Coordinates of C-alpha atoms in Angstrom, one line a residue:
X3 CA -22.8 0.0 -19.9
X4 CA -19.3 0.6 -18.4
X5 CA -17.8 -1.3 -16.1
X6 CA -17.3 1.9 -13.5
X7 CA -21.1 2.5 -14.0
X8 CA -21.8 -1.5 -13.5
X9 CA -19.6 -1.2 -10.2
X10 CA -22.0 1.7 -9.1
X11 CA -25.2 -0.1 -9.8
X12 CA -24.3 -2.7 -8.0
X13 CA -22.9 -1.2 -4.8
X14 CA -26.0 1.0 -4.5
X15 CA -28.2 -1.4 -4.8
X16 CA -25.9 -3.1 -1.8
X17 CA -26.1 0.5 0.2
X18 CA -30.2 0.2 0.1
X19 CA -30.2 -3.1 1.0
X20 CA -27.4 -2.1 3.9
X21 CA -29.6 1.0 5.0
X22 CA -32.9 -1.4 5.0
X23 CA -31.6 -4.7 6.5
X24 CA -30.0 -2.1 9.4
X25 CA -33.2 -1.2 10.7
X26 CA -33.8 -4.3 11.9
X27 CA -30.4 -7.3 12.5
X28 CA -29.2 -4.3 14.9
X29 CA -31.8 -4.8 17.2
X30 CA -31.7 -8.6 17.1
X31 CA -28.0 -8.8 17.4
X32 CA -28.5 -6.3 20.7
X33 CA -31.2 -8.7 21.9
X34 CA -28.5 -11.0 22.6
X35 CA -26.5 -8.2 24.5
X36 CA -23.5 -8.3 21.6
X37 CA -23.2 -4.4 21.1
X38 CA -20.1 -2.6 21.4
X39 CA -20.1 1.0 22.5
X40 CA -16.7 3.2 20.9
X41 CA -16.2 7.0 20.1
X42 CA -14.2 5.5 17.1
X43 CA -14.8 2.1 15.2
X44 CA -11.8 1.4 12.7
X45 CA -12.1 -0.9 9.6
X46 CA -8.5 -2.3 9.0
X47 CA -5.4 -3.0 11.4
X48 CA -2.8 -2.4 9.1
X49 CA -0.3 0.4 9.3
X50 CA -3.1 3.3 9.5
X51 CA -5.4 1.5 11.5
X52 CA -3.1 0.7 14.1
X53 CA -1.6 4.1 14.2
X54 CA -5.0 5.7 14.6
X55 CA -5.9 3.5 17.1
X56 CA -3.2 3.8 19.4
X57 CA -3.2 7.7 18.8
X58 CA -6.4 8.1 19.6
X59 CA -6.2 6.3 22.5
X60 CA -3.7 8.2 23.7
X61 CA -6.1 11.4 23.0
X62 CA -8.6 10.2 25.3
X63 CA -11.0 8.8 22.8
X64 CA -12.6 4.8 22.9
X65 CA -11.5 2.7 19.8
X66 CA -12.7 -0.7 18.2
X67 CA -10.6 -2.0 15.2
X68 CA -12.2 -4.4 12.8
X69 CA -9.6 -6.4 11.5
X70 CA -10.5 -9.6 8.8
X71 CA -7.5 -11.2 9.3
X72 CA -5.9 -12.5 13.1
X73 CA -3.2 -9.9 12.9
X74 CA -2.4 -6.4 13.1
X75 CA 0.0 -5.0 10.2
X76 CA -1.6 -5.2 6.9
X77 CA 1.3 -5.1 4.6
X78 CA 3.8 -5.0 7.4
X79 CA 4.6 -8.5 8.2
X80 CA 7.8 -10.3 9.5
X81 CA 8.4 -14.3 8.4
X82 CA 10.5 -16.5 10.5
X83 CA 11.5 -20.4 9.1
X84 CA 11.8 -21.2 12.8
X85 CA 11.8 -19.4 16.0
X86 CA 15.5 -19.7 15.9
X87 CA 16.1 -17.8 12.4
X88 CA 16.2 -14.3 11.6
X89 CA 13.6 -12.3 10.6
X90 CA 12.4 -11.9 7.3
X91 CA 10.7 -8.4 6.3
X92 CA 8.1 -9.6 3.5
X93 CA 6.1 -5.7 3.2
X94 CA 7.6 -3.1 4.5
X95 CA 11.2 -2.9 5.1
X96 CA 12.8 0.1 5.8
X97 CA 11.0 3.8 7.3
X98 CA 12.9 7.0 7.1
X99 CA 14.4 8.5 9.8
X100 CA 12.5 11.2 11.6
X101 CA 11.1 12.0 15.0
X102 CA 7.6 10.8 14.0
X103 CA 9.1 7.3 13.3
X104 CA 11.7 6.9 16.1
X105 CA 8.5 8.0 18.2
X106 CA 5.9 5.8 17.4
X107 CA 8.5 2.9 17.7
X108 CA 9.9 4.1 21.1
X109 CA 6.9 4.1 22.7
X110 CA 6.6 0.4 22.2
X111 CA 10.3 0.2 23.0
X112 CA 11.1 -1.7 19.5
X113 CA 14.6 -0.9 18.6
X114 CA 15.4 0.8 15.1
X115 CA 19.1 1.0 13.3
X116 CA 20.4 2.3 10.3
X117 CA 19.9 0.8 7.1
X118 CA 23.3 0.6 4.9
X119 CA 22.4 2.0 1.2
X120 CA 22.2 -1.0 -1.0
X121 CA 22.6 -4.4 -0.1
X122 CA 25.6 -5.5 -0.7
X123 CA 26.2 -9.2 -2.5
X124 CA 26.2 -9.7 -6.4
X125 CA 23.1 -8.6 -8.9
X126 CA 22.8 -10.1 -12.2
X127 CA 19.8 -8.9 -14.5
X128 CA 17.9 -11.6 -16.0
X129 CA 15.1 -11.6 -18.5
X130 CA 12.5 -14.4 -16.7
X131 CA 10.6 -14.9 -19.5
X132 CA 13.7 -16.7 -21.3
X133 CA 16.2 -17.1 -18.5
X134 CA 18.3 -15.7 -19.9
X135 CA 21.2 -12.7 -18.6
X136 CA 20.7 -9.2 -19.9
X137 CA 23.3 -6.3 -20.6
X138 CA 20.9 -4.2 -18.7
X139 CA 20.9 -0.1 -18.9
X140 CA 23.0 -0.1 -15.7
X141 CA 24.3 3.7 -14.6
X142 CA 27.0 4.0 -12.2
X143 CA 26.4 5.0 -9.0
X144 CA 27.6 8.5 -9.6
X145 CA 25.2 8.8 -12.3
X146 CA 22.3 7.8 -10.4
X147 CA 23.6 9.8 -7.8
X148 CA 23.6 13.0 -9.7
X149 CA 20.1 11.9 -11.0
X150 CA 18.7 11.8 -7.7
X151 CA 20.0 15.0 -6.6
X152 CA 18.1 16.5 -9.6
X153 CA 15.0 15.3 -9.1
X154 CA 14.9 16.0 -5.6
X155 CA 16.1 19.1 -6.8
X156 CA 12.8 19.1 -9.2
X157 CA 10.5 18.0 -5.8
X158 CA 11.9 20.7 -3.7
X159 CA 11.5 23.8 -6.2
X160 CA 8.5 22.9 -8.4
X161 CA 6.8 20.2 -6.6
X162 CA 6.7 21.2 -2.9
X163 CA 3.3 21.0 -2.6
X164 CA 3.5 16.8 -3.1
X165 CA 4.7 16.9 0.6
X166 CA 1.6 18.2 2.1
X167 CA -0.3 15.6 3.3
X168 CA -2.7 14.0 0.8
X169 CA -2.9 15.0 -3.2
X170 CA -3.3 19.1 -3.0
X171 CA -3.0 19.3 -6.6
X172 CA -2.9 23.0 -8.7
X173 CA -5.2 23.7 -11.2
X174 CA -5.0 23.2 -14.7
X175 CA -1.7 24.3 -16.2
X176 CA 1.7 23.1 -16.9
X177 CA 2.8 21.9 -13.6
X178 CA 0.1 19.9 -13.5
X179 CA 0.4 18.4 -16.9
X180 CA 3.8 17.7 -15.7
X181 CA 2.6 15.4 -13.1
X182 CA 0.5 13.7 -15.3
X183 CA 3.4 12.7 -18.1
X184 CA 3.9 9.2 -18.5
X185 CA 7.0 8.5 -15.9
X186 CA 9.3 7.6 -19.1
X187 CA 8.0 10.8 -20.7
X188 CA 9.0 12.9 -17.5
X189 CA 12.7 11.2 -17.0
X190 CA 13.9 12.0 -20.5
X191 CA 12.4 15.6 -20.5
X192 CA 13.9 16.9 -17.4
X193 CA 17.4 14.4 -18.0
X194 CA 16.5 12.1 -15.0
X195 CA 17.1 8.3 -17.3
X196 CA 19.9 7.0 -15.0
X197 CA 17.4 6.9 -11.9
X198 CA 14.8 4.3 -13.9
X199 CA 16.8 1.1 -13.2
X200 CA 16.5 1.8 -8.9
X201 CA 13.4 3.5 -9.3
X202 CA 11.9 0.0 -10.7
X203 CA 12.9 -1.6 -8.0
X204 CA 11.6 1.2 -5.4
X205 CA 8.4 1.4 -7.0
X206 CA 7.2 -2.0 -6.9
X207 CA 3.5 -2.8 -6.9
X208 CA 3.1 0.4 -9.1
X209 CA 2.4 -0.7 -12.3
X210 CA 4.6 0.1 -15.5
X211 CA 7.3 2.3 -14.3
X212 CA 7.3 4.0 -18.0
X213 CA 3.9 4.6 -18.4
X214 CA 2.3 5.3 -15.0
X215 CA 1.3 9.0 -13.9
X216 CA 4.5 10.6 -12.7
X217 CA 2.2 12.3 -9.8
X218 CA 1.9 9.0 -8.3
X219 CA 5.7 8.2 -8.3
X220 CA 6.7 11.5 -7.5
X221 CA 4.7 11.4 -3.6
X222 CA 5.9 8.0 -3.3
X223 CA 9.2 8.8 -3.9
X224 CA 9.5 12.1 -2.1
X225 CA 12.0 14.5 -0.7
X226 CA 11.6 13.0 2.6
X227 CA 12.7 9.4 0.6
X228 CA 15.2 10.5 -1.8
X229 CA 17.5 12.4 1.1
X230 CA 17.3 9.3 3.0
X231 CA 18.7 7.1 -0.2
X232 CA 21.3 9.7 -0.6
X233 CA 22.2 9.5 2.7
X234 CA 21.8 6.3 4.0
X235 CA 19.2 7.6 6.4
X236 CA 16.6 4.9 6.2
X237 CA 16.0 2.9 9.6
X238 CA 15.0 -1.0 10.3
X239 CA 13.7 -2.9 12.6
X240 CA 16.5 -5.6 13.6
X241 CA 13.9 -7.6 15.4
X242 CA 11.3 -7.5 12.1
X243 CA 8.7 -5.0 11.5
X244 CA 5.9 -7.3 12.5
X245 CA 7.7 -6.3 16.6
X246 CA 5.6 -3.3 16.1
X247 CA 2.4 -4.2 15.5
X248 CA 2.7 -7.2 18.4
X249 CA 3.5 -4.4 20.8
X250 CA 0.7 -2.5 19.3
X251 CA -1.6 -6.2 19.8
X252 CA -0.8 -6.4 23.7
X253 CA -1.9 -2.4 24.0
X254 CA -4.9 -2.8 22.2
X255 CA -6.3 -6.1 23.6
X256 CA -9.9 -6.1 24.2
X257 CA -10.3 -3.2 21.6
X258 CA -9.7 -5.3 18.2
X259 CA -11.6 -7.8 16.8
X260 CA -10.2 -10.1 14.5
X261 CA -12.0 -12.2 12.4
X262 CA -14.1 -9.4 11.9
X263 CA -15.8 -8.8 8.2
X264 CA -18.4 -5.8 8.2
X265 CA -21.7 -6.7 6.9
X266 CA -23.7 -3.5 7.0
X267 CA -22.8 0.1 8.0
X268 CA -25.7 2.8 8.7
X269 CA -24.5 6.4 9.7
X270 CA -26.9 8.7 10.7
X271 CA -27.4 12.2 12.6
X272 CA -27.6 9.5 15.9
X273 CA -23.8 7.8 15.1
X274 CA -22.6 5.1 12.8
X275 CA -24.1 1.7 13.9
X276 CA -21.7 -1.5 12.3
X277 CA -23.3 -5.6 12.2
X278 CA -20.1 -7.2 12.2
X279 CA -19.4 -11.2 11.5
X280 CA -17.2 -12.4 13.5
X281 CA -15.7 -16.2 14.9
X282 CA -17.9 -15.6 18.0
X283 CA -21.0 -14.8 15.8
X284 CA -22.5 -11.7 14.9
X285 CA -21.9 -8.1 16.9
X286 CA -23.5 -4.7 16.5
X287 CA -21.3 -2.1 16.9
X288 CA -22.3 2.0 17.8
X289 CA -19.5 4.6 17.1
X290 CA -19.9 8.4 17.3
X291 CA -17.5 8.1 14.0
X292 CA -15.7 5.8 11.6
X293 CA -12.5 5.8 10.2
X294 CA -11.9 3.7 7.0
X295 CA -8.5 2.3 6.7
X296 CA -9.1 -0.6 3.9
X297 CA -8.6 0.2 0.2
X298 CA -11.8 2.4 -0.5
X299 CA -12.7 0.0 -3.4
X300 CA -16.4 -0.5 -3.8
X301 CA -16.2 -4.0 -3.3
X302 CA -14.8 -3.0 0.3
X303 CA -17.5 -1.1 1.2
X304 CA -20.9 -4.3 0.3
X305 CA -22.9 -3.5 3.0
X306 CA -22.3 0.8 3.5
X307 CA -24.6 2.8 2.9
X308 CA -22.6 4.9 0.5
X309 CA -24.4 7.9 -1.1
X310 CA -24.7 8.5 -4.8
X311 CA -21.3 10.8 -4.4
X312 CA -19.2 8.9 -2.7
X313 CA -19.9 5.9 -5.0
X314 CA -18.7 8.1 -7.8
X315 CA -15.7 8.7 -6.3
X316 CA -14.9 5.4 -4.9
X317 CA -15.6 3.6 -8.7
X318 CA -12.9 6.0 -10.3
X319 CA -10.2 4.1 -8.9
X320 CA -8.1 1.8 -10.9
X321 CA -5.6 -0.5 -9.0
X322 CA -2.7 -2.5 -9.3
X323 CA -1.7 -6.4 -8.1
X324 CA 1.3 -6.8 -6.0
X325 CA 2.6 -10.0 -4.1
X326 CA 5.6 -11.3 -1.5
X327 CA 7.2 -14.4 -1.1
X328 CA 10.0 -16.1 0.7
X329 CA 10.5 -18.9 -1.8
X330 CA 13.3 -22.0 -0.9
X331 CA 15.4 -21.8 -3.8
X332 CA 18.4 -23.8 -4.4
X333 CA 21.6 -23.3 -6.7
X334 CA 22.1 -19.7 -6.0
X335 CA 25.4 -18.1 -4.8
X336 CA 25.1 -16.9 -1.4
X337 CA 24.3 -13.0 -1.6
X338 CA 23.2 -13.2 -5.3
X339 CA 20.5 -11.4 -6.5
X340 CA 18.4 -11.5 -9.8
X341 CA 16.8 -8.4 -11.4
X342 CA 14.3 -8.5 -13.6
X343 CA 15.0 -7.2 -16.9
X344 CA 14.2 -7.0 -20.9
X345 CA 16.1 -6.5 -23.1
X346 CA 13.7 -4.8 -26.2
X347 CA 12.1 -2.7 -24.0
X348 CA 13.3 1.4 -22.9
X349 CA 15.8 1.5 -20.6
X350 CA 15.7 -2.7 -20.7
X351 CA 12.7 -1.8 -17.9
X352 CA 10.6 -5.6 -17.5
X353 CA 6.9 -5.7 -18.2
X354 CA 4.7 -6.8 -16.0
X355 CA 3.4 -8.9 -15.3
X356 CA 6.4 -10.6 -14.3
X357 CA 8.8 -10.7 -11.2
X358 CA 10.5 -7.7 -9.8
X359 CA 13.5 -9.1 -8.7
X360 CA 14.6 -12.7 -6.5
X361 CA 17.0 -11.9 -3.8
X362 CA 18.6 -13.2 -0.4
X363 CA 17.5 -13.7 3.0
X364 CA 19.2 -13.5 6.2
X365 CA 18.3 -17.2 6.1
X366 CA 20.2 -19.8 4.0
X367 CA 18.3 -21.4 1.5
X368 CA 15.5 -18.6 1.4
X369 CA 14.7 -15.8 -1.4
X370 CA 13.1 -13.0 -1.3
X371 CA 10.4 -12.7 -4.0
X372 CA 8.5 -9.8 -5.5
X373 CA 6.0 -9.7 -8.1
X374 CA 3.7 -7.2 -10.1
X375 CA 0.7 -6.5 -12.4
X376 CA -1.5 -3.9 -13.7
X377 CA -3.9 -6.9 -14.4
X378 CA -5.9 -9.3 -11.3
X379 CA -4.2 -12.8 -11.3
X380 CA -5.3 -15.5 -8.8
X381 CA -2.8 -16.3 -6.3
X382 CA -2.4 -19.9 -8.0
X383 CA -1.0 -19.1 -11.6
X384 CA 1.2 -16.2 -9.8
X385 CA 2.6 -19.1 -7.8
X386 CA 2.8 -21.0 -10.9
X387 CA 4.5 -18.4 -12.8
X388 CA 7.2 -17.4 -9.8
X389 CA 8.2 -21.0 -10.0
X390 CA 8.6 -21.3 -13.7
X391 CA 10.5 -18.5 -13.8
X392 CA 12.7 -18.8 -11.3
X393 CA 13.3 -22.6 -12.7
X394 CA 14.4 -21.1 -16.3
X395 CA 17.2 -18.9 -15.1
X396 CA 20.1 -19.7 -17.2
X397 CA 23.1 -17.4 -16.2
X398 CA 26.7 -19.1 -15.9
X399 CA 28.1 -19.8 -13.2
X400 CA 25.1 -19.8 -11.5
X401 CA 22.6 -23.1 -11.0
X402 CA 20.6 -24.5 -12.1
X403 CA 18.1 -23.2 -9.8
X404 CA 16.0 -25.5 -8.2
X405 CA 12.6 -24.1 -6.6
X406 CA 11.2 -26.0 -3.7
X407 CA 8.4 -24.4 -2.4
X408 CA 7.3 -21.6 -0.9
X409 CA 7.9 -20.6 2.7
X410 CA 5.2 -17.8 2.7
X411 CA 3.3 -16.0 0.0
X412 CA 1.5 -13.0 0.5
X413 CA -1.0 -11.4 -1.5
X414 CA -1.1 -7.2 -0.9
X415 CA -3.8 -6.5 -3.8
X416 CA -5.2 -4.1 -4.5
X417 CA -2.4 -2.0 -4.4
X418 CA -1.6 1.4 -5.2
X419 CA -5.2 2.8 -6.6
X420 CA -4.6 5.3 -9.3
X421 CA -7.0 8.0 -10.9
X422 CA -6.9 8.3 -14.5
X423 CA -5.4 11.2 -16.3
X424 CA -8.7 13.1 -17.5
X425 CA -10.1 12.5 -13.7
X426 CA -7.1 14.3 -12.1
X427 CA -7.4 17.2 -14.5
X428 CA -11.3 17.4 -12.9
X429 CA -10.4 17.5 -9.7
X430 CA -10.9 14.0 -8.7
X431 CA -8.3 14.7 -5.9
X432 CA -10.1 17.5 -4.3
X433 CA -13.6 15.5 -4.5
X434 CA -11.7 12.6 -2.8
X435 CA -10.5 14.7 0.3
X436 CA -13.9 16.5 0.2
X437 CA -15.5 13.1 1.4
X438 CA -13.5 13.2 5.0
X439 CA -16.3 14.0 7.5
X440 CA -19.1 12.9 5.1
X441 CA -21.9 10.8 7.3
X442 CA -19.1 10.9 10.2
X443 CA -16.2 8.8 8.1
X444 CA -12.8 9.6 7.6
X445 CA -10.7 7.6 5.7
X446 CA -6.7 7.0 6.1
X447 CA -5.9 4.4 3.6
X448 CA -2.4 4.9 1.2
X449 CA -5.5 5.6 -1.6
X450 CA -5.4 9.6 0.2
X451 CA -1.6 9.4 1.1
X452 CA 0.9 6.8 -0.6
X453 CA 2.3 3.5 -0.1
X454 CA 4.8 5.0 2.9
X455 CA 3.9 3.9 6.9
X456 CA 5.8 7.1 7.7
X457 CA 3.9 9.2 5.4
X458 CA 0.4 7.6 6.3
X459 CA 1.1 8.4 9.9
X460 CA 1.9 11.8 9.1
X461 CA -1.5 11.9 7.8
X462 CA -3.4 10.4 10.3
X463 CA -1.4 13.1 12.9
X464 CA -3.4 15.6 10.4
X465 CA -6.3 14.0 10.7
X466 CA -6.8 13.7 14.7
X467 CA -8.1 16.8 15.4
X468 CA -11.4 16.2 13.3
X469 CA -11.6 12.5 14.9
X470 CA -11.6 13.7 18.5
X471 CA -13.4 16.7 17.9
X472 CA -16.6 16.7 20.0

C-alpha cells in the first residue's frame, strides 16, 4: 500500500470519527456557555490569516482566528537579544514595493524603507561538509544582471499567466512541459546559468535548486520580484517585521485565540461548527464559513471531516523542511558571510540537506542561519548539524569559529508543498482551486499562491468577494 493511500486511510477514518464525535462534544461544550458565534472562523495567524482577518473586518464581516502558537505571524517573526538591540528578521525579510504593501502597512502606521540590493560586507563560499573554501561558479554582476533580464524577459512573454493569482496552468503542451523541466534543465536550455548562484540563495526552503519543477521557482521568483532585484525596489521594515503583526494583535484582540488546536470540524448546509482546545479549556465555535490558512497537509486537518475528494487532493502534496536561526558565533570578520557551496556538484550548487548560507546581524556576535531539506529532520540533529558545521569552517584568515549557542531557532516545516510532475500534467492545479467553496472552506495558504506575503495577500484580495458573499 502506498504511503499517499496510507495517509488517506487514516485521515478518513479521522473525518468519520470528526463527523460522529461532533454530534455530540458540541453540545456539551455549549452546556457550559463556551460557543463562539463568527461569519468567518480562520485556522492560522500567519501572514494570510492575519491579512484575511483584518480585511474582512474591514468589509463588515465577524472573524475568529485560531492560532496554536501565542503569536500572530507564522513565518514572519522579528528576534531581539535585548530590548536595546536591533531587530533581527528571522522569516521574512524584505516585501516588494507596491500599493498593496505600503497599504496594508500604513494602516498600522509601521514604517517601510528601501532595501539596498545586496548586502554589502565580504562572502566567501565554503563547502560545510569539509570546511573547507570553494572556487565557486561566481558570475559577475553584469552577468547575472543580463540573466535576470532574460528571464524576466521569459516570465513576461511566455509565462504571463504565472502572475495571475494561484497556479492557472495551460493544458498539455510545450509550455507546460517547460514548467515542469528540472530547474537546471530549464537554465541551460534558455542560457539563464549565471542566475543559479543568487537564485540558491533566493529560493531557500525549496528543495534542490537543480532538480525541482521550474513552475514552482518561476511564481516564486516572479516578474513582480525580479524588477524589484533589478531595481533595488524591495522595501523593509526598519522596526522588524514582527511590528506588523503586533499592530495587527492590538486590532484583533478579543477575535484571536491562541493556544488554540482544532480538534473536530463539521460543515454542513447549517454552518461549519469547530471544538477547539484551548489554555482555558475546550470552546465550540459556529461560523457561516471557514478559511484554512495552515499548510493543507492531511496531518493538519485530524479532526475535518474532509470528503473522499478533498483527501485526494490534500495527500498529493509532497513538502520540503526549512529552518531559521540567530546562532552566537565567534571568530568571524565583522560583515562576513559564508555561502554554502560544493565543489563536485553543477554549478558548485550545495545539496541539501545542509546550510544555506551563515551571515551577519545588525547585532555583534550574532549570525544569521539558514537551513534546508527535501527530507523531515528533528529539530535536535538540525541543531546538531548547524553547529558542527559551522565549527569545521576552515578558511584563512578567518577563525576559528567558535559556536556558542543559539539565540533562537525556528522551525518553518512544512515548507513549500510541491505536486509531482505526472500530477501537474492531470490537472492537479485546477482540482486544487476547485476545492474553494467546498462545504463553506476556502483556503489561503502559500500551497495555492507561493512563499511571497505580498503575493498571498494579493490572493486573499481575490478571494474576499466569495468570503463576504451572503
Amino acid at each position: 500500500m502506498g504511503i499517499a493511500r496510507r495517509q488517506v486511510l487514516k485521515a478518513l477514518a479521522s473525518s468519520a470519527a470528526a463527523a460522529l464525535t461532533m454530534k455530540v462534544a458540541p453540545r456539551s461544550a455549549q452546556a457550559l456557555g463556551n460557543a463562539v458565534q463568527r461569519d468567518v472562523c480562520i485556522i492560522g495567524g500567519g501572514s494570510a490569516g492575519t491579512y484575511a482577518a483584518i480585511r474582512l473586518r474591514d468589509l463588515g464581516r465577524s472573524v475568529v482566528v485560531l492560532e496554536r502558537s501565542e503569536r500572530l505571524g507564522g513565518h514572519a517573526e522579528t528576534f531581539r537579544a535585548s530590548p536595546s538591540d536591533p531587530p533581527i528578521d528571522i522569516g521574512v525579510i524584505i516585501f516588494p514595493d507596491n500599493p498593496l504593501v505600503r497599504g496594508y502597512f500604513g494602516r498600522f502606521s509601521v514604517a517601510l524603507a528601501a532595501s539596498p540590493v545586496g548586502g554589502g560586507g565580504t562572502s566567501q563560499f565554503v563547502d560545510f561538509r569539509s570546511g573547507q573554501p570553494v572556487a565557486a561558479f561566481n558570475p559577475s554582476p553584469q552577468e547575472v544582471g543580463a540573466g535576470l533580464v532574460a528571464y524576466l524577459q521569459l516570465l513576461t512573454t511566455r509565462y504571463g499567466f504565472l502572475e495571475q493569482n494561484g497556479y492557472r496552468l495551460p493544458g498539455p503542451g510545450p509550455v507546460l512541459e517547460e514548467l515542469l523541466l528540472p530547474f537546471r534543465q530549464f537554465t541551460e536550455q534558455f542560457g539563464l546559468t549565471a542566475i543559479l548562484p543568487r537564485f540558491f540563495q533566493f529560493e531557500q526552503g525549496f528543495g534542490s535548486l537543480l532538480d525541482v519543477q521550474s513552475l514552482y521557482i518561476l511564481k516564486n521568483m516572479s516578474a513582480e520580484v525580479v524588477r524589484a532585484a533589478l531595481t533595488g525596489g524591495f522595501l523593509r521594515v526598519p522596526q522588524g517585521v514582527g511590528a506588523l503583526y503586533d499592530a495587527a494583535t492590538a486590532e484583533l484582540a478579543d477575535d484571536l485565540m491562541f493556544g488554540a488546536s482544532v480538534r473536530l470540524v463539521r460543515r454542513d448546509r447549517e454552518g461549519v461548527r469547530l471544538l477547539v482546545q484551548t489554555p482555558e479549556g475546550l470552546r465550540v465555535v459556529h461560523c457561516k464559513k471557514l478559511v484554512v490558512t495552515a499548510p493543507p497537509t492531511l496531518e493538519n486537518f485530524a479532526g475535518f471531516d474532509l470528503d473522499l475528494t478533498e483527501l485526494a487532493t490534500f495527500a498529493r502534496f509532497r513538502r520540503n523542511h526549512y529552518w531559521t536561526a540567530v546562532a552566537r558565533v565567534n571568530g568571524a570578520p565583522p560583515g562576513m558571510s559564508f555561502t554554502n557551496a560544493a565543489p563536485e556538484t553543477p554549478y558548485n550548487i550545495a545539496p541539501l540537506p545542509g546550510i544555506y548560507s551563515v551571515g551577519p546581524s545588525p547585532t555583534p556576535g550574532l549570525m544569521n542561519v539558514k537551513y534546508g531539506s527535501e527530507q523531515h529532520l528533528f529539530d535536535t540533529q538540525v541543531r546538531t548539524n548547524i553547529r558542527r558545521d559551522i565549527e569545521r569552517v576552515n578558511v584563512s584568515g578567518v577563525g576559528p569559529l567558535r559556536f556558542d549557542g543559539f539565540a533562537t531557532f525556528k522551525n518553518h516545516s512544512p515548507y513549500a508543498l510541491m505536486a509531482s510532475r505526472d500530477d501537474i500534467r492531470r490537472g492537479f492545479y485546477a482540482r486544487l482551486e476547485g476545492l474553494q467553496g467546498r462545504s463553506r472552506t476556502y483556503y489561503a495558504s502559500a500551497a495555492f499562491q507561493t512563499h511571497n506575503s505580498a503575493a498571498i495577500w494579493a490572493y486573499i484580495e481575490e478571494l474576499l468577494p466569495r468570503l463576504t458573499a451572503v
